Amino acid sequence: MEPKILTGECGYVLDDVPHLSDYIPDLPTYPNPLQDNPAYKGVKQYFVDFDDTVVQKAVQHMDGPRGTHFRRQGPRQRIYFKPDEVAACIVTCGGLCPGLNTVIRELVCSLDYMYGVKKILGIEGGYKGFYSRNTIPLTPKSVNHIHKGGGTVLGTSRGGYVTSKIVDSIQDRGINQVYIIGGDGTQKGASVIYQEVRRRGLKTTVVGIPKTIDNDIPVIDKSFGFDTAVEEAQRAINAAHVEAESVENGIGLVKLMGRDSGQLLLSMMNPGNVDAAGFIAMYATLANRDVDCCLIPESPFYLEGPGGLFEYIEKRLKDNGHMVIVIAEGAGESLEERDASGNKVFKDVGLWMSHKIREHFANHKKTITLKYIDPTYMIRAIPANASDNVYCTILAQSAIHGAMAGYTGFTVGPVNGRHCYIPFYRIIENQNKVVITDRMWARLLSSTNQPSFLNHPDDAVSDGKREENISSDQEKNDEMRESVSLASAKQGERLLPNSSETAENCVNEQDRLTGNVFSNGC
């Protein structure tokens, strides 16, 4: 998927999303029915301006370029589909996540209530449902209460991805709007579907709605279901704390999810090679205050020796009489397995850790009581909380506005608190990870008072290299994107309409609302 880079003055770069008009010329447009919708009568500005964009980095430097922007989400004055001609479909793929049913409900209701779209199909069973199972009609009445339950009413699966069969089904059914809900693997599939749709010259928009409970999708502020997961994790941590403090030398061990997180054995053997995301463990620890130690794969640790985990456990038991440990999901090995979606499958790091702790204290003739709690599937299967329900509503409506405006090959999500349209390639190019050189990890270490586990004498050199690698990951990605933008500018790509006017308006709406006014050297 070729980036669609537009440039303006003062280092302004728009990482734009594809549009139907890019490959289908002379498309007719129609007035947006929202201007006559009673729900929007009280809105001061019905429609988003064409050149409204959202800056990726909120913090700017006085003499620096204005940086990369994304197209702002929202309804446009002209749309590229007649509502009565729209045939939309919705599919959910990958693992379960709180909020799936809310997104489905809001897609159906918003298509109907806002744009008058009546033909909406649900694809059952994930991607393979396009060609191996029947579709089910979706109406506001049929989905009215589904947000109160967990899971997805459409069913889901991993794998089963055959691009030609999927696009054949889309074409044969006359579908012209495809809404795909899933994580990074699902979004990769959506990107390939978009490219095949474009190759065939179909007037069909392909829109992704990012879903991962692990919060490991890059660019966006967070993914839906994450807030619910962190909130529900508190129940497990609270239970572990009660169990631990109720007995002498009690240890509560809680394993929290994070796909591709938990390569703890691997990180100890090869600290520079970790593919992980320990966001739930980190945020749940910060939110709870009863956790004495949080272990995530981005921050390697060691068990034995001075400054090791076992020494810290012994100290906490001596001082407090009990201890609570939170550990991120998964245990990496040199021999790894993969599921049908190509994701790594690890052994249970929680059980491994509980056995190691018991073994250590048994060898030292000390008595402990350890309770191991794994709430993974309980968390995945619950309904979304209030915060995620609101978030899911905004995501669904943002996706619809973009599709009706003719945008395609994009996913939706908040960047610096403002929802925008992000091209697929930016979502699937890497994974979001906890950066242990950031302030958030320092806040956690200050809260738990745990050691950093970075001073093992045998691994000092390796750990230093790993910390340097982790801290430079984001810088390397930024440099790569900046080089692409500069190359595009040198090639003389066209300026945005009203780019000079945009350049003069150096403070965007986000900055006005938050008060973060800055000078950008314009």
Coordinates of C-alpha atoms in Angstrom, one line a residue:
M1 CA 0.0 0.0 0.0
E2 CA 1.7 3.2 -1.2
P3 CA 1.6 6.0 1.3
K4 CA -0.4 9.0 0.3
I5 CA 1.7 11.9 1.5
L6 CA 0.7 15.5 1.1
T7 CA 2.9 18.3 2.1
G8 CA 2.4 22.0 3.1
E9 CA 4.4 24.9 4.5
C10 CA 6.7 24.8 7.6
G11 CA 7.2 21.1 7.5
Y12 CA 3.5 20.2 7.4
V13 CA 2.9 16.6 6.4
L14 CA -0.4 14.9 5.9
D15 CA -0.3 11.1 6.0
D16 CA -3.6 10.8 4.1
V17 CA -5.9 7.9 3.6
P18 CA -7.0 6.6 0.2
H19 CA -10.3 7.8 -1.5
L20 CA -12.6 6.1 -4.0
S21 CA -11.9 9.0 -6.4
D22 CA -8.2 8.0 -6.5
Y23 CA -9.0 5.1 -8.7
I24 CA -12.6 5.7 -9.9
P25 CA -12.9 9.0 -11.8
D26 CA -15.9 11.2 -12.1
L27 CA -17.8 9.8 -9.2
P28 CA -21.1 11.6 -8.4
T29 CA -21.6 13.2 -5.0
Y30 CA -24.7 13.8 -2.9
P31 CA -25.8 16.1 -0.1
N32 CA -25.2 14.7 3.3
P33 CA -28.6 13.8 4.9
L34 CA -27.2 14.8 8.4
Q35 CA -28.0 18.4 7.6
D36 CA -31.7 17.5 7.9
N37 CA -31.2 15.1 10.8
P38 CA -33.0 16.3 14.0
A39 CA -30.1 14.9 16.1
Y40 CA -27.8 17.5 14.5
K41 CA -30.0 20.5 14.6
G42 CA -28.3 21.9 17.7
V43 CA -24.8 21.3 16.3
K44 CA -23.0 24.6 15.5
Q45 CA -21.0 23.0 12.7
Y46 CA -22.5 20.1 10.9
F47 CA -19.5 19.1 8.8
V48 CA -15.8 18.8 9.1
D49 CA -13.7 21.1 6.9
F50 CA -11.8 19.4 4.1
D51 CA -8.4 20.5 5.4
D52 CA -9.0 19.7 9.1
T53 CA -6.2 17.5 10.4
V54 CA -4.9 16.1 13.7
V55 CA -1.2 16.4 14.6
Q56 CA 0.4 13.1 15.6
K57 CA 2.8 14.6 18.2
A58 CA 1.2 17.1 20.6
V59 CA 4.6 18.3 21.9
Q60 CA 6.4 20.5 19.4
H61 CA 9.6 22.5 19.3
M62 CA 9.8 26.2 18.5
D63 CA 12.1 25.7 15.5
G64 CA 10.9 22.3 14.5
P65 CA 8.7 21.3 11.6
R66 CA 4.9 21.1 12.1
G67 CA 5.1 17.3 11.8
T68 CA 2.9 14.5 10.6
H69 CA -0.9 14.9 10.6
F70 CA -3.9 12.7 10.0
R71 CA -7.2 13.5 8.4
R72 CA -9.8 14.5 11.1
Q73 CA -12.8 12.2 11.4
G74 CA -16.4 13.5 11.0
P75 CA -19.2 14.0 8.5
R76 CA -18.5 15.7 5.2
Q77 CA -20.8 18.0 3.4
R78 CA -20.9 15.8 0.3
I79 CA -21.1 12.0 0.4
Y80 CA -20.3 9.4 -2.3
F81 CA -23.1 7.0 -1.7
K82 CA -26.9 7.3 -1.9
P83 CA -28.1 5.8 1.4
D84 CA -30.7 3.6 -0.3
E85 CA -27.9 2.1 -2.5
V86 CA -25.6 1.2 0.4
A87 CA -25.1 -2.5 1.2
A88 CA -22.9 -2.7 4.3
C89 CA -21.5 -5.7 6.1
I90 CA -19.8 -6.1 9.5
V91 CA -17.3 -8.8 10.5
T92 CA -15.5 -9.5 13.8
C93 CA -12.2 -11.4 13.8
G94 CA -9.6 -12.6 16.3
G95 CA -10.0 -13.0 20.0
L96 CA -12.8 -11.7 22.2
C97 CA -12.6 -8.2 23.7
P98 CA -15.0 -6.1 25.8
G99 CA -16.9 -3.8 23.5
L100 CA -17.3 -5.9 20.4
N101 CA -21.1 -6.0 20.6
T102 CA -21.2 -2.3 21.3
V103 CA -19.3 -1.5 18.1
I104 CA -21.7 -3.8 16.2
R105 CA -24.7 -2.2 17.7
E106 CA -23.5 1.4 17.0
L107 CA -22.5 0.6 13.4
V108 CA -26.0 -0.8 12.7
C109 CA -27.9 2.0 14.6
S110 CA -25.8 4.8 13.2
L111 CA -26.0 3.6 9.6
D112 CA -29.8 3.5 10.0
Y113 CA -30.5 6.6 12.2
M114 CA -27.9 9.0 10.7
Y115 CA -27.8 8.0 7.0
G116 CA -30.9 5.9 6.5
V117 CA -29.0 2.8 5.4
K118 CA -31.3 -0.2 5.7
K119 CA -29.3 -3.1 4.1
I120 CA -26.8 -4.2 6.7
L121 CA -25.4 -7.7 6.9
G122 CA -23.5 -9.5 9.6
I123 CA -20.8 -11.9 8.5
E124 CA -20.7 -14.9 10.9
G125 CA -17.5 -16.5 12.1
G126 CA -14.8 -14.1 11.1
Y127 CA -13.1 -13.8 7.7
K128 CA -14.0 -17.3 6.6
G129 CA -17.7 -16.4 7.1
F130 CA -17.5 -14.4 3.8
Y131 CA -17.4 -17.7 1.8
S132 CA -18.3 -20.5 4.2
R133 CA -21.3 -19.3 6.1
N134 CA -24.5 -17.4 5.6
T135 CA -24.9 -13.7 6.4
I136 CA -27.5 -12.5 8.9
P137 CA -29.5 -9.3 8.4
L138 CA -28.9 -6.7 11.1
T139 CA -31.4 -4.1 12.2
P140 CA -31.5 -1.6 15.1
K141 CA -34.2 -3.8 16.7
S142 CA -32.2 -7.0 16.4
V143 CA -29.0 -5.4 18.0
N144 CA -30.7 -3.2 20.5
H145 CA -29.6 -5.0 23.6
I146 CA -26.5 -6.8 22.5
H147 CA -24.1 -4.3 24.2
K148 CA -25.2 -5.7 27.6
G149 CA -23.5 -9.0 26.9
G150 CA -19.8 -10.0 26.3
G151 CA -18.3 -11.6 23.2
T152 CA -19.7 -11.0 19.7
V153 CA -23.1 -11.9 18.4
L154 CA -21.5 -12.5 15.0
G155 CA -19.0 -15.0 16.2
T156 CA -15.3 -14.9 15.5
S157 CA -12.4 -17.0 14.4
R158 CA -8.7 -16.9 13.7
G159 CA -7.3 -17.7 10.3
G160 CA -9.6 -18.8 7.4
Y161 CA -8.3 -15.9 5.3
V162 CA -8.5 -16.3 1.5
T163 CA -8.4 -12.9 -0.2
S164 CA -9.9 -13.9 -3.5
K165 CA -12.8 -15.7 -2.0
I166 CA -13.5 -12.9 0.4
V167 CA -13.6 -10.2 -2.3
D168 CA -15.5 -12.6 -4.6
S169 CA -18.2 -12.8 -1.9
I170 CA -18.2 -9.0 -1.4
Q171 CA -18.6 -8.5 -5.1
D172 CA -21.3 -11.2 -5.6
R173 CA -23.4 -9.9 -2.7
G174 CA -23.2 -6.3 -4.0
I175 CA -21.6 -5.1 -0.8
N176 CA -20.1 -1.6 -1.1
Q177 CA -19.2 -0.8 2.6
V178 CA -17.1 -3.3 4.6
Y179 CA -16.5 -2.7 8.3
I180 CA -13.8 -5.0 9.8
I181 CA -13.4 -5.2 13.6
G182 CA -10.2 -6.8 14.8
G183 CA -6.6 -6.4 16.0
D184 CA -3.4 -5.9 14.1
G185 CA -3.6 -9.3 12.3
T186 CA -7.1 -8.5 11.2
Q187 CA -6.1 -5.0 10.0
K188 CA -3.4 -6.6 7.9
G189 CA -6.1 -8.7 6.3
A190 CA -8.3 -5.7 5.8
S191 CA -5.4 -3.9 4.1
V192 CA -5.0 -6.8 1.6
I193 CA -8.8 -6.8 1.0
Y194 CA -8.7 -3.1 0.3
Q195 CA -5.9 -3.5 -2.2
E196 CA -7.7 -6.3 -4.0
V197 CA -11.0 -4.3 -4.1
R198 CA -9.0 -1.4 -5.6
R199 CA -7.3 -3.6 -8.1
R200 CA -10.7 -4.7 -9.3
G201 CA -11.9 -1.1 -9.5
L202 CA -14.9 -1.7 -7.1
K203 CA -16.8 1.2 -5.6
T204 CA -16.4 -0.4 -2.2
T205 CA -15.0 1.2 1.0
V206 CA -13.0 -1.0 3.4
V207 CA -12.8 0.4 6.9
G208 CA -11.1 -1.1 10.0
I209 CA -12.0 -0.6 13.6
P210 CA -9.0 -1.5 15.7
K211 CA -9.6 -4.1 18.5
T212 CA -7.1 -5.4 20.9
I213 CA -7.5 -5.8 24.6
D214 CA -3.7 -5.6 24.9
N215 CA -3.5 -2.0 23.7
D216 CA -0.6 -2.9 21.4
I217 CA -1.9 -1.1 18.2
P218 CA 0.4 1.8 17.3
V219 CA -0.4 5.4 16.5
I220 CA -3.8 5.5 18.3
D221 CA -4.0 6.6 22.0
K222 CA -5.7 3.3 23.0
S223 CA -7.8 0.5 21.7
F224 CA -11.4 -0.2 22.9
G225 CA -11.7 -2.8 25.7
F226 CA -8.5 -1.8 27.4
D227 CA -10.1 0.4 30.1
T228 CA -12.5 -2.4 30.9
A229 CA -9.7 -4.9 31.1
V230 CA -7.7 -2.7 33.5
E231 CA -10.8 -2.2 35.6
E232 CA -11.7 -5.9 35.8
A233 CA -8.1 -6.8 36.6
Q234 CA -8.6 -5.0 39.9
R235 CA -10.9 -7.8 41.0
A236 CA -8.2 -10.4 40.6
I237 CA -5.5 -8.3 42.2
N238 CA -7.7 -7.5 45.1
A239 CA -8.5 -11.2 45.6
A240 CA -4.8 -12.0 45.5
H241 CA -4.1 -9.3 48.1
V242 CA -6.7 -10.6 50.5
E243 CA -5.4 -14.2 50.1
A244 CA -1.8 -13.0 50.7
E245 CA -2.3 -10.8 53.7
S246 CA -4.6 -13.4 55.4
V247 CA -1.7 -15.9 56.0
E248 CA 1.9 -15.8 57.1
N249 CA 4.3 -15.3 54.3
G250 CA 1.5 -15.1 51.8
I251 CA 2.2 -14.4 48.1
G252 CA -0.5 -13.5 45.6
L253 CA 0.5 -14.0 42.0
V254 CA -1.7 -12.7 39.2
K255 CA -1.2 -13.2 35.5
L256 CA -2.7 -10.6 33.2
M257 CA -3.0 -10.8 29.4
G258 CA -0.9 -9.2 26.8
R259 CA -0.6 -11.0 23.5
D260 CA 3.0 -11.5 22.5
S261 CA 3.9 -10.4 26.0
G262 CA 5.6 -12.6 28.4
Q263 CA 8.8 -13.6 26.6
L264 CA 10.4 -13.5 30.0
L265 CA 12.7 -16.5 29.7
L266 CA 13.7 -15.3 26.2
S267 CA 14.3 -11.8 27.5
M268 CA 16.6 -13.1 30.2
M269 CA 18.6 -15.1 27.6
N270 CA 18.5 -12.5 24.8
P271 CA 17.4 -9.1 26.2
G272 CA 17.6 -7.4 22.8
N273 CA 15.0 -9.5 21.2
V274 CA 11.6 -8.9 22.8
D275 CA 8.2 -8.6 21.0
A276 CA 5.8 -7.6 23.8
A277 CA 3.2 -5.4 25.2
G278 CA 2.7 -5.2 29.0
F279 CA 0.2 -2.3 29.1
I280 CA -2.6 -4.1 31.1
A281 CA -0.2 -5.3 33.7
M282 CA 1.4 -1.8 34.1
Y283 CA -1.8 0.1 34.2
A284 CA -3.6 -2.4 36.5
T285 CA -0.6 -2.2 38.9
L286 CA -0.7 1.6 38.9
A287 CA -4.4 1.7 39.5
N288 CA -4.4 -0.9 42.3
R289 CA -1.7 0.3 44.8
D290 CA -1.6 -3.1 46.5
V291 CA 0.9 -4.6 44.0
D292 CA 4.5 -5.0 45.2
C293 CA 6.1 -6.1 42.0
C294 CA 5.0 -5.9 38.3
L295 CA 6.9 -8.0 35.7
I296 CA 6.5 -7.2 32.0
P297 CA 8.5 -8.6 29.1
E298 CA 9.7 -5.2 28.0
S299 CA 11.7 -5.0 31.3
P300 CA 13.9 -8.1 31.7
F301 CA 14.4 -9.5 35.2
Y302 CA 16.5 -12.2 36.8
L303 CA 15.6 -14.5 39.7
E304 CA 18.8 -15.4 41.6
G305 CA 21.5 -13.3 43.0
P306 CA 21.8 -9.8 44.5
G307 CA 19.1 -7.5 43.3
G308 CA 17.2 -10.4 41.8
L309 CA 13.5 -11.2 42.2
F310 CA 13.9 -13.8 44.9
E311 CA 15.9 -11.5 47.1
Y312 CA 13.2 -8.8 46.7
I313 CA 10.4 -11.3 47.6
E314 CA 12.3 -12.3 50.7
K315 CA 12.7 -8.7 51.7
R316 CA 9.1 -7.8 51.2
L317 CA 7.9 -10.9 53.2
K318 CA 10.3 -10.0 56.0
D319 CA 9.0 -6.4 56.1
N320 CA 5.3 -6.8 55.4
G321 CA 4.6 -10.5 55.9
H322 CA 2.9 -10.8 52.4
M323 CA 3.4 -9.8 48.8
V324 CA 1.4 -9.3 45.6
I325 CA 3.0 -9.9 42.2
V326 CA 1.5 -9.1 38.8
I327 CA 3.1 -10.7 35.8
A328 CA 2.3 -10.3 32.1
E329 CA 1.0 -13.2 30.0
G330 CA 3.1 -15.6 28.0
A331 CA 6.5 -17.3 28.4
G332 CA 8.9 -17.1 25.4
E333 CA 11.0 -20.0 24.3
S334 CA 13.4 -20.6 21.5
L335 CA 10.9 -23.1 20.2
E336 CA 7.6 -21.2 19.8
E337 CA 4.3 -22.1 18.3
R338 CA 1.8 -20.0 16.4
D339 CA -2.0 -20.0 16.2
A340 CA -4.1 -19.8 13.0
S341 CA -3.6 -16.0 12.8
G342 CA 0.2 -16.3 12.9
N343 CA 0.4 -15.0 16.5
K344 CA 3.0 -16.5 18.9
V345 CA 1.6 -19.0 21.4
F346 CA 3.5 -19.2 24.7
K347 CA 3.4 -21.4 27.7
D348 CA 1.8 -20.2 30.9
V349 CA 4.4 -17.9 32.5
G350 CA 2.2 -17.6 35.6
L351 CA 2.5 -21.3 36.4
W352 CA 6.2 -21.3 35.6
M353 CA 6.8 -18.4 38.0
S354 CA 4.7 -20.0 40.8
H355 CA 6.7 -23.2 40.5
K356 CA 10.0 -21.3 40.5
I357 CA 9.0 -19.3 43.6
R358 CA 7.9 -22.4 45.5
E359 CA 11.0 -24.3 44.5
H360 CA 13.3 -21.5 45.7
F361 CA 11.7 -21.3 49.1
A362 CA 11.5 -25.0 49.5
N363 CA 15.3 -25.2 48.8
H364 CA 15.8 -22.6 51.5
K365 CA 13.6 -24.4 54.0
K366 CA 11.2 -21.5 54.3
T367 CA 7.4 -21.9 54.3
I368 CA 5.2 -19.7 52.1
T369 CA 1.6 -19.8 50.9
L370 CA 1.3 -18.9 47.3
K371 CA -2.0 -18.3 45.5
Y372 CA -2.0 -18.1 41.7
I373 CA -4.9 -16.3 39.9
D374 CA -5.4 -16.2 36.2
P375 CA -8.4 -14.1 35.2
T376 CA -7.6 -13.9 31.5
Y377 CA -10.7 -15.4 30.0
M378 CA -13.0 -13.8 32.6
I379 CA -11.7 -10.4 31.5
R380 CA -12.0 -11.0 27.8
A381 CA -15.6 -12.1 28.0
I382 CA -17.2 -9.4 30.0
P383 CA -19.2 -6.5 28.5
A384 CA -17.6 -3.1 28.1
N385 CA -17.7 -0.6 30.9
A386 CA -19.2 2.9 30.6
S387 CA -15.9 4.5 29.3
D388 CA -15.4 1.8 26.6
N389 CA -19.1 2.0 25.6
V390 CA -18.7 5.7 24.8
Y391 CA -15.5 5.1 23.0
C392 CA -17.0 2.3 20.9
T393 CA -19.8 4.6 19.9
I394 CA -17.4 7.3 18.7
L395 CA -15.3 4.7 16.8
A396 CA -18.4 3.3 15.0
Q397 CA -19.8 6.7 14.0
S398 CA -16.3 7.9 12.9
A399 CA -16.0 4.8 10.6
I400 CA -19.4 5.4 9.0
H401 CA -18.7 9.1 8.3
G402 CA -15.5 8.2 6.6
A403 CA -17.0 5.5 4.5
M404 CA -19.9 7.6 3.4
A405 CA -17.4 10.4 2.4
G406 CA -15.7 7.9 0.1
Y407 CA -12.6 7.3 2.2
T408 CA -11.3 3.7 2.2
G409 CA -8.3 1.7 3.3
F410 CA -8.2 3.3 6.7
T411 CA -8.8 2.6 10.4
V412 CA -10.2 4.9 12.9
G413 CA -8.9 6.0 16.3
P414 CA -7.9 8.8 18.6
V415 CA -4.6 10.6 18.3
N416 CA -3.9 13.0 21.0
G417 CA -7.5 12.8 22.0
R418 CA -8.9 13.7 18.6
H419 CA -10.4 11.0 16.4
C420 CA -9.0 10.7 12.9
Y421 CA -8.5 8.4 9.9
I422 CA -5.2 6.5 9.7
P423 CA -4.0 4.6 6.7
F424 CA -3.8 0.8 7.2
Y425 CA 0.0 0.7 6.7
R426 CA 0.6 2.9 9.8
I427 CA -1.4 0.5 12.0
I428 CA 0.2 -2.7 10.8
E429 CA 3.9 -1.6 10.5
N430 CA 4.7 -2.4 14.1
Q431 CA 3.3 -3.0 17.6
N432 CA 2.9 -0.6 20.4
K433 CA 5.1 -1.5 23.4
V434 CA 5.8 -0.2 26.9
V435 CA 8.9 1.9 26.8
I436 CA 10.8 1.4 30.0
T437 CA 12.7 4.6 29.6
D438 CA 9.4 6.6 29.6
R439 CA 8.0 8.3 32.7
M440 CA 5.1 6.0 33.0
W441 CA 7.3 3.0 33.8
A442 CA 9.2 5.2 36.3
R443 CA 5.9 6.1 37.9
L444 CA 5.2 2.4 38.4
L445 CA 8.6 1.7 39.9
S446 CA 8.0 4.6 42.3
S447 CA 4.6 3.2 43.2
T448 CA 5.7 -0.4 43.9
N449 CA 9.2 0.5 45.1
Q450 CA 10.4 -2.6 43.2
P451 CA 14.0 -2.8 41.8
S452 CA 14.5 -2.2 38.1
F453 CA 16.2 -5.7 37.7
L454 CA 18.7 -4.1 35.3
N455 CA 21.8 -4.4 37.3
H456 CA 22.6 -8.1 37.1
P457 CA 26.5 -8.3 37.0
D458 CA 26.5 -11.0 34.3
D459 CA 24.0 -9.2 32.1
A460 CA 25.0 -5.5 32.7
V461 CA 26.3 -5.1 29.2
S462 CA 23.3 -6.9 27.6
D463 CA 20.8 -5.0 29.7
G464 CA 22.4 -1.7 28.7
K465 CA 22.2 -2.5 25.1
R466 CA 18.6 -3.6 25.4
E467 CA 17.6 -0.4 27.2
E468 CA 19.3 1.6 24.4
N469 CA 17.5 -0.5 21.8
I470 CA 14.1 0.0 23.4
S471 CA 14.5 3.7 23.9
S472 CA 15.5 4.2 20.3
D473 CA 12.7 2.1 18.7
Q474 CA 10.3 5.1 18.5
E475 CA 13.0 7.5 17.4
K476 CA 13.9 5.1 14.5
N477 CA 10.3 4.9 13.4
D478 CA 9.9 8.7 13.5
E479 CA 13.1 9.2 11.5
M480 CA 11.9 6.7 8.9
R481 CA 8.6 8.5 8.6
E482 CA 10.2 11.9 8.4
S483 CA 12.6 10.7 5.6
V484 CA 9.5 9.4 3.7
S485 CA 7.9 12.8 4.1
L486 CA 11.0 14.7 3.0
A487 CA 11.4 12.5 0.0
S488 CA 7.8 13.1 -1.0
A489 CA 8.3 16.8 -0.6
K490 CA 11.4 16.8 -2.8
Q491 CA 9.4 14.9 -5.5
G492 CA 7.1 18.0 -5.7
E493 CA 3.9 16.4 -4.5
R494 CA 0.9 18.7 -4.5
L495 CA 0.1 21.0 -1.6
L496 CA -3.1 20.7 0.4
P497 CA -5.9 23.1 -0.6
N498 CA -5.6 26.2 1.6
S499 CA -2.2 25.0 2.8
S500 CA -0.9 28.6 3.2
E501 CA -3.9 29.5 5.3
T502 CA -3.4 26.3 7.4
A503 CA 0.2 27.2 7.9
E504 CA -0.7 30.6 9.2
N505 CA -3.1 29.1 11.7
C506 CA -0.3 27.6 13.7
V507 CA -2.5 26.6 16.7
N508 CA -4.9 23.8 16.0
E509 CA -8.2 23.1 17.7
Q510 CA -6.6 20.6 20.1
D511 CA -4.1 23.2 21.3
R512 CA -6.8 25.8 21.8
L513 CA -8.9 23.5 23.9
T514 CA -6.0 22.2 26.0
G515 CA -4.1 25.5 26.2
N516 CA -1.0 23.9 24.8
V517 CA -0.1 26.9 22.6
F518 CA 3.3 26.7 20.9
S519 CA 5.4 28.4 18.3
N520 CA 6.3 26.3 15.3
G521 CA 8.8 28.6 13.6
C522 CA 6.3 29.7 10.9

